[in-house]
mmCIF file of C-alpha atoms and ligand atoms in Angstrom:
data_model
loop_
_atom_site.group_PDB
_atom_site.id
_atom_site.type_symbol
_atom_site.label_atom_id
_atom_site.label_comp_id
_atom_site.label_asym_id
_atom_site.label_seq_id
_atom_site.Cartn_x
_atom_site.Cartn_y
_atom_site.Cartn_z
ATOM 1 C CA UNK A 223 0.000 0.000 0.000
ATOM 2 C CA UNK A 224 1.228 3.462 -0.873
ATOM 3 C CA UNK A 225 0.504 6.258 1.562
ATOM 4 C CA UNK A 226 1.151 9.930 0.906
ATOM 5 C CA UNK A 227 1.935 11.903 4.090
ATOM 6 C CA UNK A 228 1.444 15.644 4.516
ATOM 7 C CA UNK A 229 2.769 17.551 7.550
ATOM 8 C CA UNK A 230 1.791 21.211 8.033
ATOM 9 C CA UNK A 231 1.364 21.607 11.802
ATOM 10 C CA UNK A 232 3.936 24.334 12.345
ATOM 11 C CA UNK A 233 6.732 25.842 10.290
ATOM 12 C CA UNK A 234 7.794 23.013 7.985
ATOM 13 C CA UNK A 235 5.892 21.699 5.001
ATOM 14 C CA UNK A 236 6.730 18.001 4.790
ATOM 15 C CA UNK A 237 5.575 15.503 2.167
ATOM 16 C CA UNK A 238 6.495 11.821 1.775
ATOM 17 C CA UNK A 239 5.399 8.548 0.230
ATOM 18 C CA UNK A 240 5.631 5.379 2.301
ATOM 19 C CA UNK A 241 5.221 1.937 0.772
ATOM 20 C CA UNK A 242 4.171 -0.721 3.304
ATOM 21 C CA UNK A 243 6.167 -3.329 1.357
ATOM 22 C CA UNK A 244 9.235 -1.340 0.408
ATOM 23 C CA UNK A 245 9.559 1.443 3.001
ATOM 24 C CA UNK A 246 10.047 5.137 2.473
ATOM 25 C CA UNK A 247 10.003 5.954 -1.257
ATOM 26 C CA UNK A 248 10.678 9.703 -1.226
ATOM 27 C CA UNK A 249 10.301 12.695 1.030
ATOM 28 C CA UNK A 250 10.639 16.435 0.645
ATOM 29 C CA UNK A 251 10.636 19.289 3.103
ATOM 30 C CA UNK A 252 10.369 23.027 2.963
ATOM 31 C CA UNK A 253 11.411 24.837 6.139
ATOM 32 C CA UNK A 254 9.966 28.288 6.824
ATOM 33 C CA UNK A 255 12.749 29.106 9.284
ATOM 34 C CA UNK A 256 14.182 31.961 7.210
ATOM 35 C CA UNK A 257 10.752 33.526 6.789
ATOM 36 C CA UNK A 258 9.993 33.526 10.533
ATOM 37 C CA UNK A 259 13.530 34.401 11.671
ATOM 38 C CA UNK A 260 12.919 38.153 11.332
ATOM 39 C CA UNK A 261 10.119 37.858 13.903
ATOM 40 C CA UNK A 262 12.019 35.720 16.423
ATOM 41 C CA UNK A 263 9.407 32.965 16.221
ATOM 42 C CA UNK A 264 6.655 31.420 14.125
ATOM 43 C CA UNK A 265 3.981 33.830 12.823
ATOM 44 C CA UNK A 266 0.892 31.598 12.422
ATOM 45 C CA UNK A 267 -0.763 33.463 9.536
ATOM 46 C CA UNK A 268 2.467 33.559 7.520
ATOM 47 C CA UNK A 269 2.946 29.859 8.224
ATOM 48 C CA UNK A 270 -0.507 28.942 6.823
ATOM 49 C CA UNK A 271 -0.005 30.994 3.680
ATOM 50 C CA UNK A 272 3.395 29.496 3.025
ATOM 51 C CA UNK A 273 2.068 25.935 3.453
ATOM 52 C CA UNK A 274 -0.537 26.705 0.768
ATOM 53 C CA UNK A 275 2.194 27.985 -1.532
ATOM 54 C CA UNK A 276 4.595 25.072 -1.010
ATOM 55 C CA UNK A 277 2.560 21.927 -0.445
ATOM 56 C CA UNK A 278 1.210 21.262 -3.973
ATOM 57 C CA UNK A 279 4.672 21.616 -5.479
ATOM 58 C CA UNK A 280 6.202 19.353 -2.823
ATOM 59 C CA UNK A 281 3.552 16.709 -3.507
ATOM 60 C CA UNK A 282 4.335 16.744 -7.245
ATOM 61 C CA UNK A 283 8.070 16.641 -6.505
ATOM 62 C CA UNK A 284 7.790 13.741 -4.048
ATOM 63 C CA UNK A 285 5.629 11.648 -6.374
ATOM 64 C CA UNK A 286 7.995 12.311 -9.281
ATOM 65 C CA UNK A 287 10.987 11.264 -7.186
ATOM 66 C CA UNK A 288 9.233 8.051 -6.226
ATOM 67 C CA UNK A 289 8.251 7.455 -9.866
ATOM 68 C CA UNK A 290 4.561 7.468 -8.956
ATOM 69 C CA UNK A 291 1.326 9.061 -10.125
ATOM 70 C CA UNK A 292 -1.485 10.294 -7.904
ATOM 71 C CA UNK A 293 -3.553 7.325 -9.094
ATOM 72 C CA UNK A 294 -1.050 4.906 -7.549
ATOM 73 C CA UNK A 295 -1.817 6.100 -4.018
ATOM 74 C CA UNK A 296 -3.902 4.019 -1.599
ATOM 75 C CA UNK A 297 -4.392 6.660 1.109
ATOM 76 C CA UNK A 298 -3.429 10.193 2.085
ATOM 77 C CA UNK A 299 -2.320 10.853 5.683
ATOM 78 C CA UNK A 300 -2.122 14.323 7.160
ATOM 79 C CA UNK A 301 -1.350 15.872 10.534
ATOM 80 C CA UNK A 302 -4.687 16.473 12.241
ATOM 81 C CA UNK A 303 -3.095 18.048 15.331
ATOM 82 C CA UNK A 304 -1.794 19.320 17.633
ATOM 83 C CA UNK A 305 -0.423 22.468 16.054
ATOM 84 C CA UNK A 306 -1.406 25.827 14.606
ATOM 85 C CA UNK A 307 -5.069 25.742 13.555
ATOM 86 C CA UNK A 308 -4.635 27.541 10.225
ATOM 87 C CA UNK A 309 -1.524 25.598 9.299
ATOM 88 C CA UNK A 310 -3.200 22.284 10.137
ATOM 89 C CA UNK A 311 -6.220 23.217 8.034
ATOM 90 C CA UNK A 312 -4.043 23.594 4.944
ATOM 91 C CA UNK A 313 -2.797 20.001 5.214
ATOM 92 C CA UNK A 314 -6.189 18.629 6.210
ATOM 93 C CA UNK A 315 -7.950 20.334 3.283
ATOM 94 C CA UNK A 316 -5.356 19.298 0.743
ATOM 95 C CA UNK A 317 -5.264 15.705 1.947
ATOM 96 C CA UNK A 318 -9.028 15.375 2.193
ATOM 97 C CA UNK A 319 -9.579 16.984 -1.202
ATOM 98 C CA UNK A 320 -7.025 14.723 -2.844
ATOM 99 C CA UNK A 321 -8.394 11.634 -1.140
ATOM 100 C CA UNK A 322 -11.949 12.467 -2.141
ATOM 101 C CA UNK A 323 -10.942 13.082 -5.757
ATOM 102 C CA UNK A 324 -9.007 9.803 -5.870
ATOM 103 C CA UNK A 325 -11.640 7.808 -3.982
ATOM 104 C CA UNK A 326 -9.195 6.705 -1.274
ATOM 105 C CA UNK A 327 -9.174 7.244 2.514
ATOM 106 C CA UNK A 328 -7.801 10.355 4.196
ATOM 107 C CA UNK A 329 -6.165 9.562 7.540
ATOM 108 C CA UNK A 330 -5.813 12.215 10.249
ATOM 109 C CA UNK A 331 -2.632 11.523 12.219
ATOM 110 C CA UNK A 332 -1.566 12.798 15.645
ATOM 111 C CA UNK A 333 1.677 14.746 15.156
ATOM 112 C CA UNK A 334 3.298 13.236 18.259
ATOM 113 C CA UNK A 335 2.313 9.732 17.172
ATOM 114 C CA UNK A 336 4.285 10.495 14.022
ATOM 115 C CA UNK A 337 7.336 11.500 16.059
ATOM 116 C CA UNK A 338 6.923 8.569 18.387
ATOM 117 C CA UNK A 339 6.795 5.933 15.643
ATOM 118 C CA UNK A 340 9.494 7.559 13.469
ATOM 119 C CA UNK A 341 12.378 5.450 14.886
ATOM 120 C CA UNK A 342 10.573 2.448 13.340
ATOM 121 C CA UNK A 343 11.195 3.865 9.863
ATOM 122 C CA UNK A 344 14.711 2.379 9.968
ATOM 123 C CA UNK A 345 16.340 -0.857 11.085
ATOM 124 C CA UNK A 346 16.719 -2.012 13.779
ATOM 125 C CA UNK A 347 13.103 -1.335 14.753
ATOM 126 C CA UNK A 348 12.163 -1.360 18.415
ATOM 127 C CA UNK A 349 9.675 -4.027 19.419
ATOM 128 C CA UNK A 350 6.686 -3.145 21.590
ATOM 129 C CA UNK A 351 6.412 -2.375 24.421
ATOM 130 C CA UNK A 352 8.898 0.480 24.848
ATOM 131 C CA UNK A 353 9.314 3.764 26.671
ATOM 132 C CA UNK A 354 9.296 6.848 24.441
ATOM 133 C CA UNK A 355 10.859 10.170 25.307
ATOM 134 C CA UNK A 356 9.147 12.796 23.159
ATOM 135 C CA UNK A 357 10.994 16.080 23.306
ATOM 136 C CA UNK A 358 9.938 18.707 20.790
ATOM 137 C CA UNK A 359 9.328 22.444 20.695
ATOM 138 C CA UNK A 360 5.845 22.074 22.152
ATOM 139 C CA UNK A 361 5.976 18.854 24.193
ATOM 140 C CA UNK A 362 8.135 16.927 26.622
ATOM 141 C CA UNK A 363 6.585 13.624 27.582
ATOM 142 C CA UNK A 364 7.480 10.109 28.623
ATOM 143 C CA UNK A 365 5.076 7.512 27.295
ATOM 144 C CA UNK A 366 4.703 3.774 27.546
ATOM 145 C CA UNK A 367 3.970 2.423 24.072
ATOM 146 C CA UNK A 368 2.292 -0.992 23.711
ATOM 147 C CA UNK A 369 1.343 -0.690 20.041
ATOM 148 C CA UNK A 370 -0.101 1.705 17.499
ATOM 149 C CA UNK A 371 -2.551 3.947 19.343
ATOM 150 C CA UNK A 372 -1.769 2.352 22.712
ATOM 151 C CA UNK A 373 -0.003 5.081 24.616
ATOM 152 C CA UNK A 374 0.117 5.637 28.347
ATOM 153 C CA UNK A 375 1.406 8.953 29.633
ATOM 154 C CA UNK A 376 4.056 8.384 32.309
ATOM 155 C CA UNK A 377 5.098 11.980 32.847
ATOM 156 C CA UNK A 378 5.275 15.349 31.137
ATOM 157 C CA UNK A 379 6.459 18.892 31.539
ATOM 158 C CA UNK A 380 4.553 21.092 33.940
ATOM 159 C CA UNK A 381 5.526 24.267 32.071
ATOM 160 C CA UNK A 382 7.939 24.797 29.143
ATOM 161 C CA UNK A 383 8.915 22.035 26.722
ATOM 162 C CA UNK A 384 12.593 21.075 26.437
ATOM 163 C CA UNK A 385 12.806 22.474 22.901
ATOM 164 C CA UNK A 386 11.198 25.694 24.078
ATOM 165 C CA UNK A 387 13.900 25.988 26.763
ATOM 166 C CA UNK A 388 16.550 25.581 24.051
ATOM 167 C CA UNK A 389 14.777 28.224 21.948
ATOM 168 C CA UNK A 390 14.483 30.691 24.850
ATOM 169 C CA UNK A 391 18.095 30.149 25.885
ATOM 170 C CA UNK A 392 19.121 30.876 22.304
ATOM 171 C CA UNK A 393 17.131 34.089 22.397
ATOM 172 C CA UNK A 394 18.757 35.163 25.684
ATOM 173 C CA UNK A 395 22.182 34.455 24.178
ATOM 174 C CA UNK A 396 21.340 36.418 21.038
ATOM 175 C CA UNK A 397 21.403 33.341 18.790
ATOM 176 C CA UNK A 398 18.028 33.800 17.098
ATOM 177 C CA UNK A 399 15.434 31.223 16.088
ATOM 178 C CA UNK A 400 15.264 28.216 16.035
ATOM 179 C CA UNK A 401 17.465 27.838 19.061
ATOM 180 C CA UNK A 402 18.218 24.159 19.568
ATOM 181 C CA UNK A 403 20.884 23.626 16.927
ATOM 182 C CA UNK A 404 22.417 27.086 17.612
ATOM 183 C CA UNK A 405 22.733 26.484 21.369
ATOM 184 C CA UNK A 406 24.164 23.021 20.734
ATOM 185 C CA UNK A 407 26.741 24.433 18.337
ATOM 186 C CA UNK A 408 27.832 27.250 20.681
ATOM 187 C CA UNK A 409 27.955 24.819 23.622
ATOM 188 C CA UNK A 410 30.657 22.826 21.818
ATOM 189 C CA UNK A 411 33.078 25.699 22.444
ATOM 190 C CA UNK A 412 32.019 26.161 26.054
ATOM 191 C CA UNK A 413 32.974 24.740 29.440
ATOM 192 C CA UNK A 414 29.890 22.928 30.701
ATOM 193 C CA UNK A 415 31.181 22.944 34.295
ATOM 194 C CA UNK A 416 32.146 26.596 34.793
ATOM 195 C CA UNK A 417 28.586 27.339 35.944
ATOM 196 C CA UNK A 418 26.104 24.960 37.475
ATOM 197 C CA UNK A 419 22.506 25.536 36.445
ATOM 198 C CA UNK A 420 19.540 23.950 38.278
ATOM 199 C CA UNK A 421 18.027 20.606 37.240
ATOM 200 C CA UNK A 422 14.363 21.340 38.022
ATOM 201 C CA UNK A 423 12.324 18.392 39.350
ATOM 202 C CA UNK A 424 15.263 16.011 38.983
ATOM 203 C CA UNK A 425 14.468 14.540 42.377
ATOM 204 C CA UNK A 426 10.708 15.064 42.293
ATOM 205 C CA UNK A 427 10.082 11.356 42.684
ATOM 206 C CA UNK A 428 7.836 11.257 39.608
ATOM 207 C CA UNK A 429 8.372 11.346 35.852
ATOM 208 C CA UNK A 430 7.326 14.950 35.286
ATOM 209 C CA UNK A 431 9.582 17.736 34.025
ATOM 210 C CA UNK A 432 9.903 21.473 34.455
ATOM 211 C CA UNK A 433 12.054 23.755 32.338
ATOM 212 C CA UNK A 434 10.782 27.232 33.219
ATOM 213 C CA UNK A 435 13.139 27.593 36.211
ATOM 214 C CA UNK A 436 16.107 26.601 34.096
ATOM 215 C CA UNK A 437 15.256 29.338 31.612
ATOM 216 C CA UNK A 438 15.035 31.916 34.432
ATOM 217 C CA UNK A 439 18.399 30.746 35.768
ATOM 218 C CA UNK A 440 19.896 31.266 32.293
ATOM 219 C CA UNK A 441 18.436 34.776 32.194
ATOM 220 C CA UNK A 442 19.964 35.640 35.585
ATOM 221 C CA UNK A 443 23.346 34.223 34.556
ATOM 222 C CA UNK A 444 23.377 36.065 31.221
ATOM 223 C CA UNK A 445 22.665 39.360 33.004
ATOM 224 C CA UNK A 446 25.398 38.725 35.560
ATOM 225 C CA UNK A 447 28.146 37.370 33.315
ATOM 226 C CA UNK A 448 27.507 39.176 30.032
ATOM 227 C CA UNK A 449 27.869 37.984 26.435
ATOM 228 C CA UNK A 450 31.528 36.990 26.845
ATOM 229 C CA UNK A 451 30.359 33.951 28.834
ATOM 230 C CA UNK A 452 27.792 32.883 26.198
ATOM 231 C CA UNK A 453 29.518 29.628 25.171
ATOM 232 C CA UNK A 454 29.970 28.499 28.795
ATOM 233 C CA UNK A 455 26.349 29.377 29.585
ATOM 234 C CA UNK A 456 25.110 27.489 26.513
ATOM 235 C CA UNK A 457 27.143 24.455 27.586
ATOM 236 C CA UNK A 458 25.926 24.669 31.202
ATOM 237 C CA UNK A 459 22.327 24.922 29.986
ATOM 238 C CA UNK A 460 22.685 21.982 27.602
ATOM 239 C CA UNK A 461 24.247 19.701 30.191
ATOM 240 C CA UNK A 462 21.492 20.568 32.700
ATOM 241 C CA UNK A 463 18.690 19.939 30.171
ATOM 242 C CA UNK A 464 20.304 16.688 28.979
ATOM 243 C CA UNK A 465 20.818 15.564 32.577
ATOM 244 C CA UNK A 466 17.116 15.916 33.403
ATOM 245 C CA UNK A 467 15.947 14.291 30.148
ATOM 246 C CA UNK A 468 18.340 11.350 30.597
ATOM 247 C CA UNK A 469 17.671 10.773 34.316
ATOM 248 C CA UNK A 470 13.906 10.864 33.875
ATOM 249 C CA UNK A 471 14.133 8.459 30.924
ATOM 250 C CA UNK A 472 16.149 6.065 33.083
ATOM 251 C CA UNK A 473 13.595 6.371 35.860
ATOM 252 C CA UNK A 474 10.780 5.642 33.387
ATOM 253 C CA UNK A 475 12.531 2.496 32.140
ATOM 254 C CA UNK A 476 13.044 1.361 35.707
ATOM 255 C CA UNK A 477 9.479 2.117 36.794
ATOM 256 C CA UNK A 478 8.022 0.208 33.841
ATOM 257 C CA UNK A 479 10.644 -2.595 33.877
ATOM 258 C CA UNK A 480 11.243 -2.063 30.149
ATOM 259 C CA UNK A 481 14.561 -2.335 28.302
ATOM 260 C CA UNK A 482 13.848 -0.292 25.192
ATOM 261 C CA UNK A 483 13.875 3.501 24.946
ATOM 262 C CA UNK A 484 12.763 5.405 21.869
ATOM 263 C CA UNK A 485 13.783 9.047 21.559
ATOM 264 C CA UNK A 486 11.854 11.305 19.205
ATOM 265 C CA UNK A 487 11.077 14.947 18.497
ATOM 266 C CA UNK A 488 13.380 17.826 17.556
ATOM 267 C CA UNK A 489 15.458 17.699 20.751
ATOM 268 C CA UNK A 490 16.193 14.058 19.928
ATOM 269 C CA UNK A 491 18.584 15.440 17.303
ATOM 270 C CA UNK A 492 20.799 16.795 20.099
ATOM 271 C CA UNK A 493 24.173 15.047 20.003
ATOM 272 C CA UNK A 494 24.910 15.508 23.712
ATOM 273 C CA UNK A 495 21.590 13.898 24.596
ATOM 274 C CA UNK A 496 22.308 10.980 22.267
ATOM 275 C CA UNK A 497 25.829 10.523 23.664
ATOM 276 C CA UNK A 498 24.560 10.601 27.241
ATOM 277 C CA UNK A 499 21.741 8.135 26.570
ATOM 278 C CA UNK A 500 24.029 5.784 24.644
ATOM 279 C CA UNK A 501 26.404 5.806 27.635
ATOM 280 C CA UNK A 502 23.588 5.093 30.084
ATOM 281 C CA UNK A 503 22.289 2.335 27.813
ATOM 282 C CA UNK A 504 25.698 0.618 27.936
ATOM 283 C CA UNK A 505 25.933 0.999 31.697
ATOM 284 C CA UNK A 506 22.387 -0.118 32.490
ATOM 285 C CA UNK A 507 21.806 -2.698 29.755
ATOM 286 C CA UNK A 508 18.998 -1.161 27.726
ATOM 287 C CA UNK A 509 18.725 -0.237 24.044
ATOM 288 C CA UNK A 510 18.044 3.242 22.648
ATOM 289 C CA UNK A 511 16.407 3.825 19.275
ATOM 290 C CA UNK A 512 16.452 7.122 17.397
ATOM 291 C CA UNK A 513 14.993 8.236 14.098
ATOM 292 C CA UNK A 514 17.591 9.216 11.476
ATOM 293 C CA UNK A 515 18.822 12.769 12.233
ATOM 294 C CA UNK A 516 16.915 14.348 9.352
ATOM 295 C CA UNK A 517 13.669 12.746 10.540
ATOM 296 C CA UNK A 518 13.962 13.988 14.159
ATOM 297 C CA UNK A 519 12.417 17.356 13.417
ATOM 298 C CA UNK A 520 9.081 17.747 11.664
ATOM 299 C CA UNK A 521 8.701 15.863 8.378
ATOM 300 C CA UNK A 522 6.173 14.156 6.122
ATOM 301 C CA UNK A 523 7.745 10.692 6.389
ATOM 302 C CA UNK A 524 6.622 10.158 9.971
ATOM 303 C CA UNK A 525 3.069 11.151 9.040
ATOM 304 C CA UNK A 526 2.995 8.841 6.008
ATOM 305 C CA UNK A 527 4.374 6.027 8.182
ATOM 306 C CA UNK A 528 1.961 6.520 11.100
ATOM 307 C CA UNK A 529 -0.875 6.753 8.552
ATOM 308 C CA UNK A 530 0.231 3.483 6.930
ATOM 309 C CA UNK A 531 0.330 1.684 10.298
ATOM 310 C CA UNK A 532 -3.115 3.023 11.199
ATOM 311 C CA UNK A 533 -4.482 1.970 7.819
ATOM 312 C CA UNK A 534 -3.020 -1.524 8.214
ATOM 313 C CA UNK A 535 -4.617 -1.909 11.649
ATOM 314 C CA UNK A 536 -7.956 -0.427 10.624
ATOM 315 C CA UNK A 537 -7.478 2.428 13.078
ATOM 316 C CA UNK A 538 -8.611 5.292 10.898
ATOM 317 C CA UNK A 539 -11.620 7.514 11.039
ATOM 318 C CA UNK A 540 -12.513 9.442 7.928
ATOM 319 C CA UNK A 541 -13.782 12.567 9.669
ATOM 320 C CA UNK A 542 -12.541 15.857 8.260
ATOM 321 C CA UNK A 543 -11.152 18.240 10.827
ATOM 322 C CA UNK A 544 -8.180 19.470 12.810
ATOM 323 C CA UNK A 545 -7.357 19.267 16.528
ATOM 324 C CA UNK A 546 -5.033 22.178 17.411
ATOM 325 C CA UNK A 547 -5.015 20.906 21.024
ATOM 326 C CA UNK A 548 -4.965 17.131 21.319
ATOM 327 C CA UNK A 549 -3.507 14.810 23.977
ATOM 328 C CA UNK A 550 -1.711 11.779 22.617
ATOM 329 C CA UNK A 551 -3.087 9.656 25.448
ATOM 330 C CA UNK A 552 -6.601 10.389 24.128
ATOM 331 C CA UNK A 553 -6.016 8.246 21.028
ATOM 332 C CA UNK A 554 -8.372 5.313 21.147
ATOM 333 C CA UNK A 555 -6.643 2.037 21.990
ATOM 334 C CA UNK A 556 -6.870 -0.825 19.515
ATOM 335 C CA UNK A 557 -10.109 -2.664 20.175
HETATM 336 O O1 KG4 B 809 9.764 18.189 16.697
HETATM 337 P P1 KG4 B 809 10.086 19.554 16.235
HETATM 338 O O2 KG4 B 809 10.734 19.737 14.893
HETATM 339 O O3 KG4 B 809 8.817 20.467 16.203
HETATM 340 C C1 KG4 B 809 7.798 20.379 17.138
HETATM 341 O O4 KG4 B 809 6.938 19.493 16.963
HETATM 342 O O5 KG4 B 809 7.871 21.174 18.098
HETATM 343 O O6 KG4 B 809 10.993 20.192 17.378
HETATM 344 C C2 KG4 B 809 11.496 21.483 17.272
HETATM 345 C C3 KG4 B 809 12.303 21.775 18.524
HETATM 346 C C4 KG4 B 809 12.750 23.231 18.601
HETATM 347 O O7 KG4 B 809 12.475 23.717 19.905
HETATM 348 C C5 KG4 B 809 14.250 23.135 18.346
HETATM 349 O O8 KG4 B 809 14.981 24.168 18.973
HETATM 350 C C6 KG4 B 809 14.585 21.778 18.919
HETATM 351 O O9 KG4 B 809 13.486 20.963 18.570
HETATM 352 N N1 KG4 B 809 15.823 21.226 18.352
HETATM 353 C C7 KG4 B 809 16.923 20.951 19.077
HETATM 354 C C8 KG4 B 809 17.900 20.477 18.168
HETATM 355 N N2 KG4 B 809 17.357 20.483 16.910
HETATM 356 C C9 KG4 B 809 16.074 20.939 17.057
HETATM 357 N N3 KG4 B 809 17.164 21.068 20.393
HETATM 358 C C10 KG4 B 809 18.388 20.710 20.832
HETATM 359 N N4 KG4 B 809 19.379 20.276 20.030
HETATM 360 C C11 KG4 B 809 19.185 20.135 18.696
HETATM 361 N N5 KG4 B 809 20.184 19.696 17.911
HETATM 362 ZN ZN1 ZN B 810 7.133 18.035 15.835
#
């Protein structure tokens, strides 16, 4: 079965074709980063308009790359939520219109389900059940995953998401948007142990996170030490954020007696986080799975893939619509 995937929840237009027999056939992405950079963050109305401009061309390009015609498709998957309402509507309308014209199903996919299943796009694939650390710009959650649509929330952030903390730290250090890769790059030149930043909720005894206090601590430090200390501050921030993410992931594995950890979402591209988790995995005898680096941040491949899995398991509902706010744990379990 051939599934076209369309992702338009935020500031990247992603399109891909996934073949259930042969894997990912092609994917294309247009990032709006340059367009939003002048504003220091995503401007929702500009995002929607740009998705409209880019998506049809990306669909043609992706199909051509895969050597396919629209008629070859068996389903069209799109991101139903969570995300920016207007941006989501672009993908939902396009996908539903295409599907209706072709007489095939349109599948609304949860964006975080896409992230969560994306490590299964490559070998070796994690077997169920596993613990998933989802760390993106809008979410930081630990989930227990027992199968497609069977997600149990173990813990989540009480305030800012990890990616948001990276983005705000970047802003405070004058690095612009998006912040994660910029902070990570600057941190490479810094001394992570010159300053010690707080690890909020590290010892909270549960699997929840908090990143707002860390951001405030960065602000205080930047004011006190000035721009000359930027690299050391970036490194101190990164090591604190990574420490919390890694320790809570370990605690989640222990609490659920599982030996497989899946890391997904934009922050999952962070090299320090990967190095730390790989080290812990060796020490504690568990396995970590990541999506390929280019599929950590938003993309159409994860949506095509999640759509294909849902189609295969009969877990689709044809309703048209978007869900700008939508908890992953709300997804109906397989009957
Ligand atoms: O998953 P994603 O592309 O979009 C959302 O669904 O939010 O995640 C974007 C987030 C941004 O906050 C970005 O700063 C962060 O992921 N990010 C990183 C890195 N690459 C992206 N954070 C830390 N290190 C990175 N290398
Ligand atoms: Zn995302």
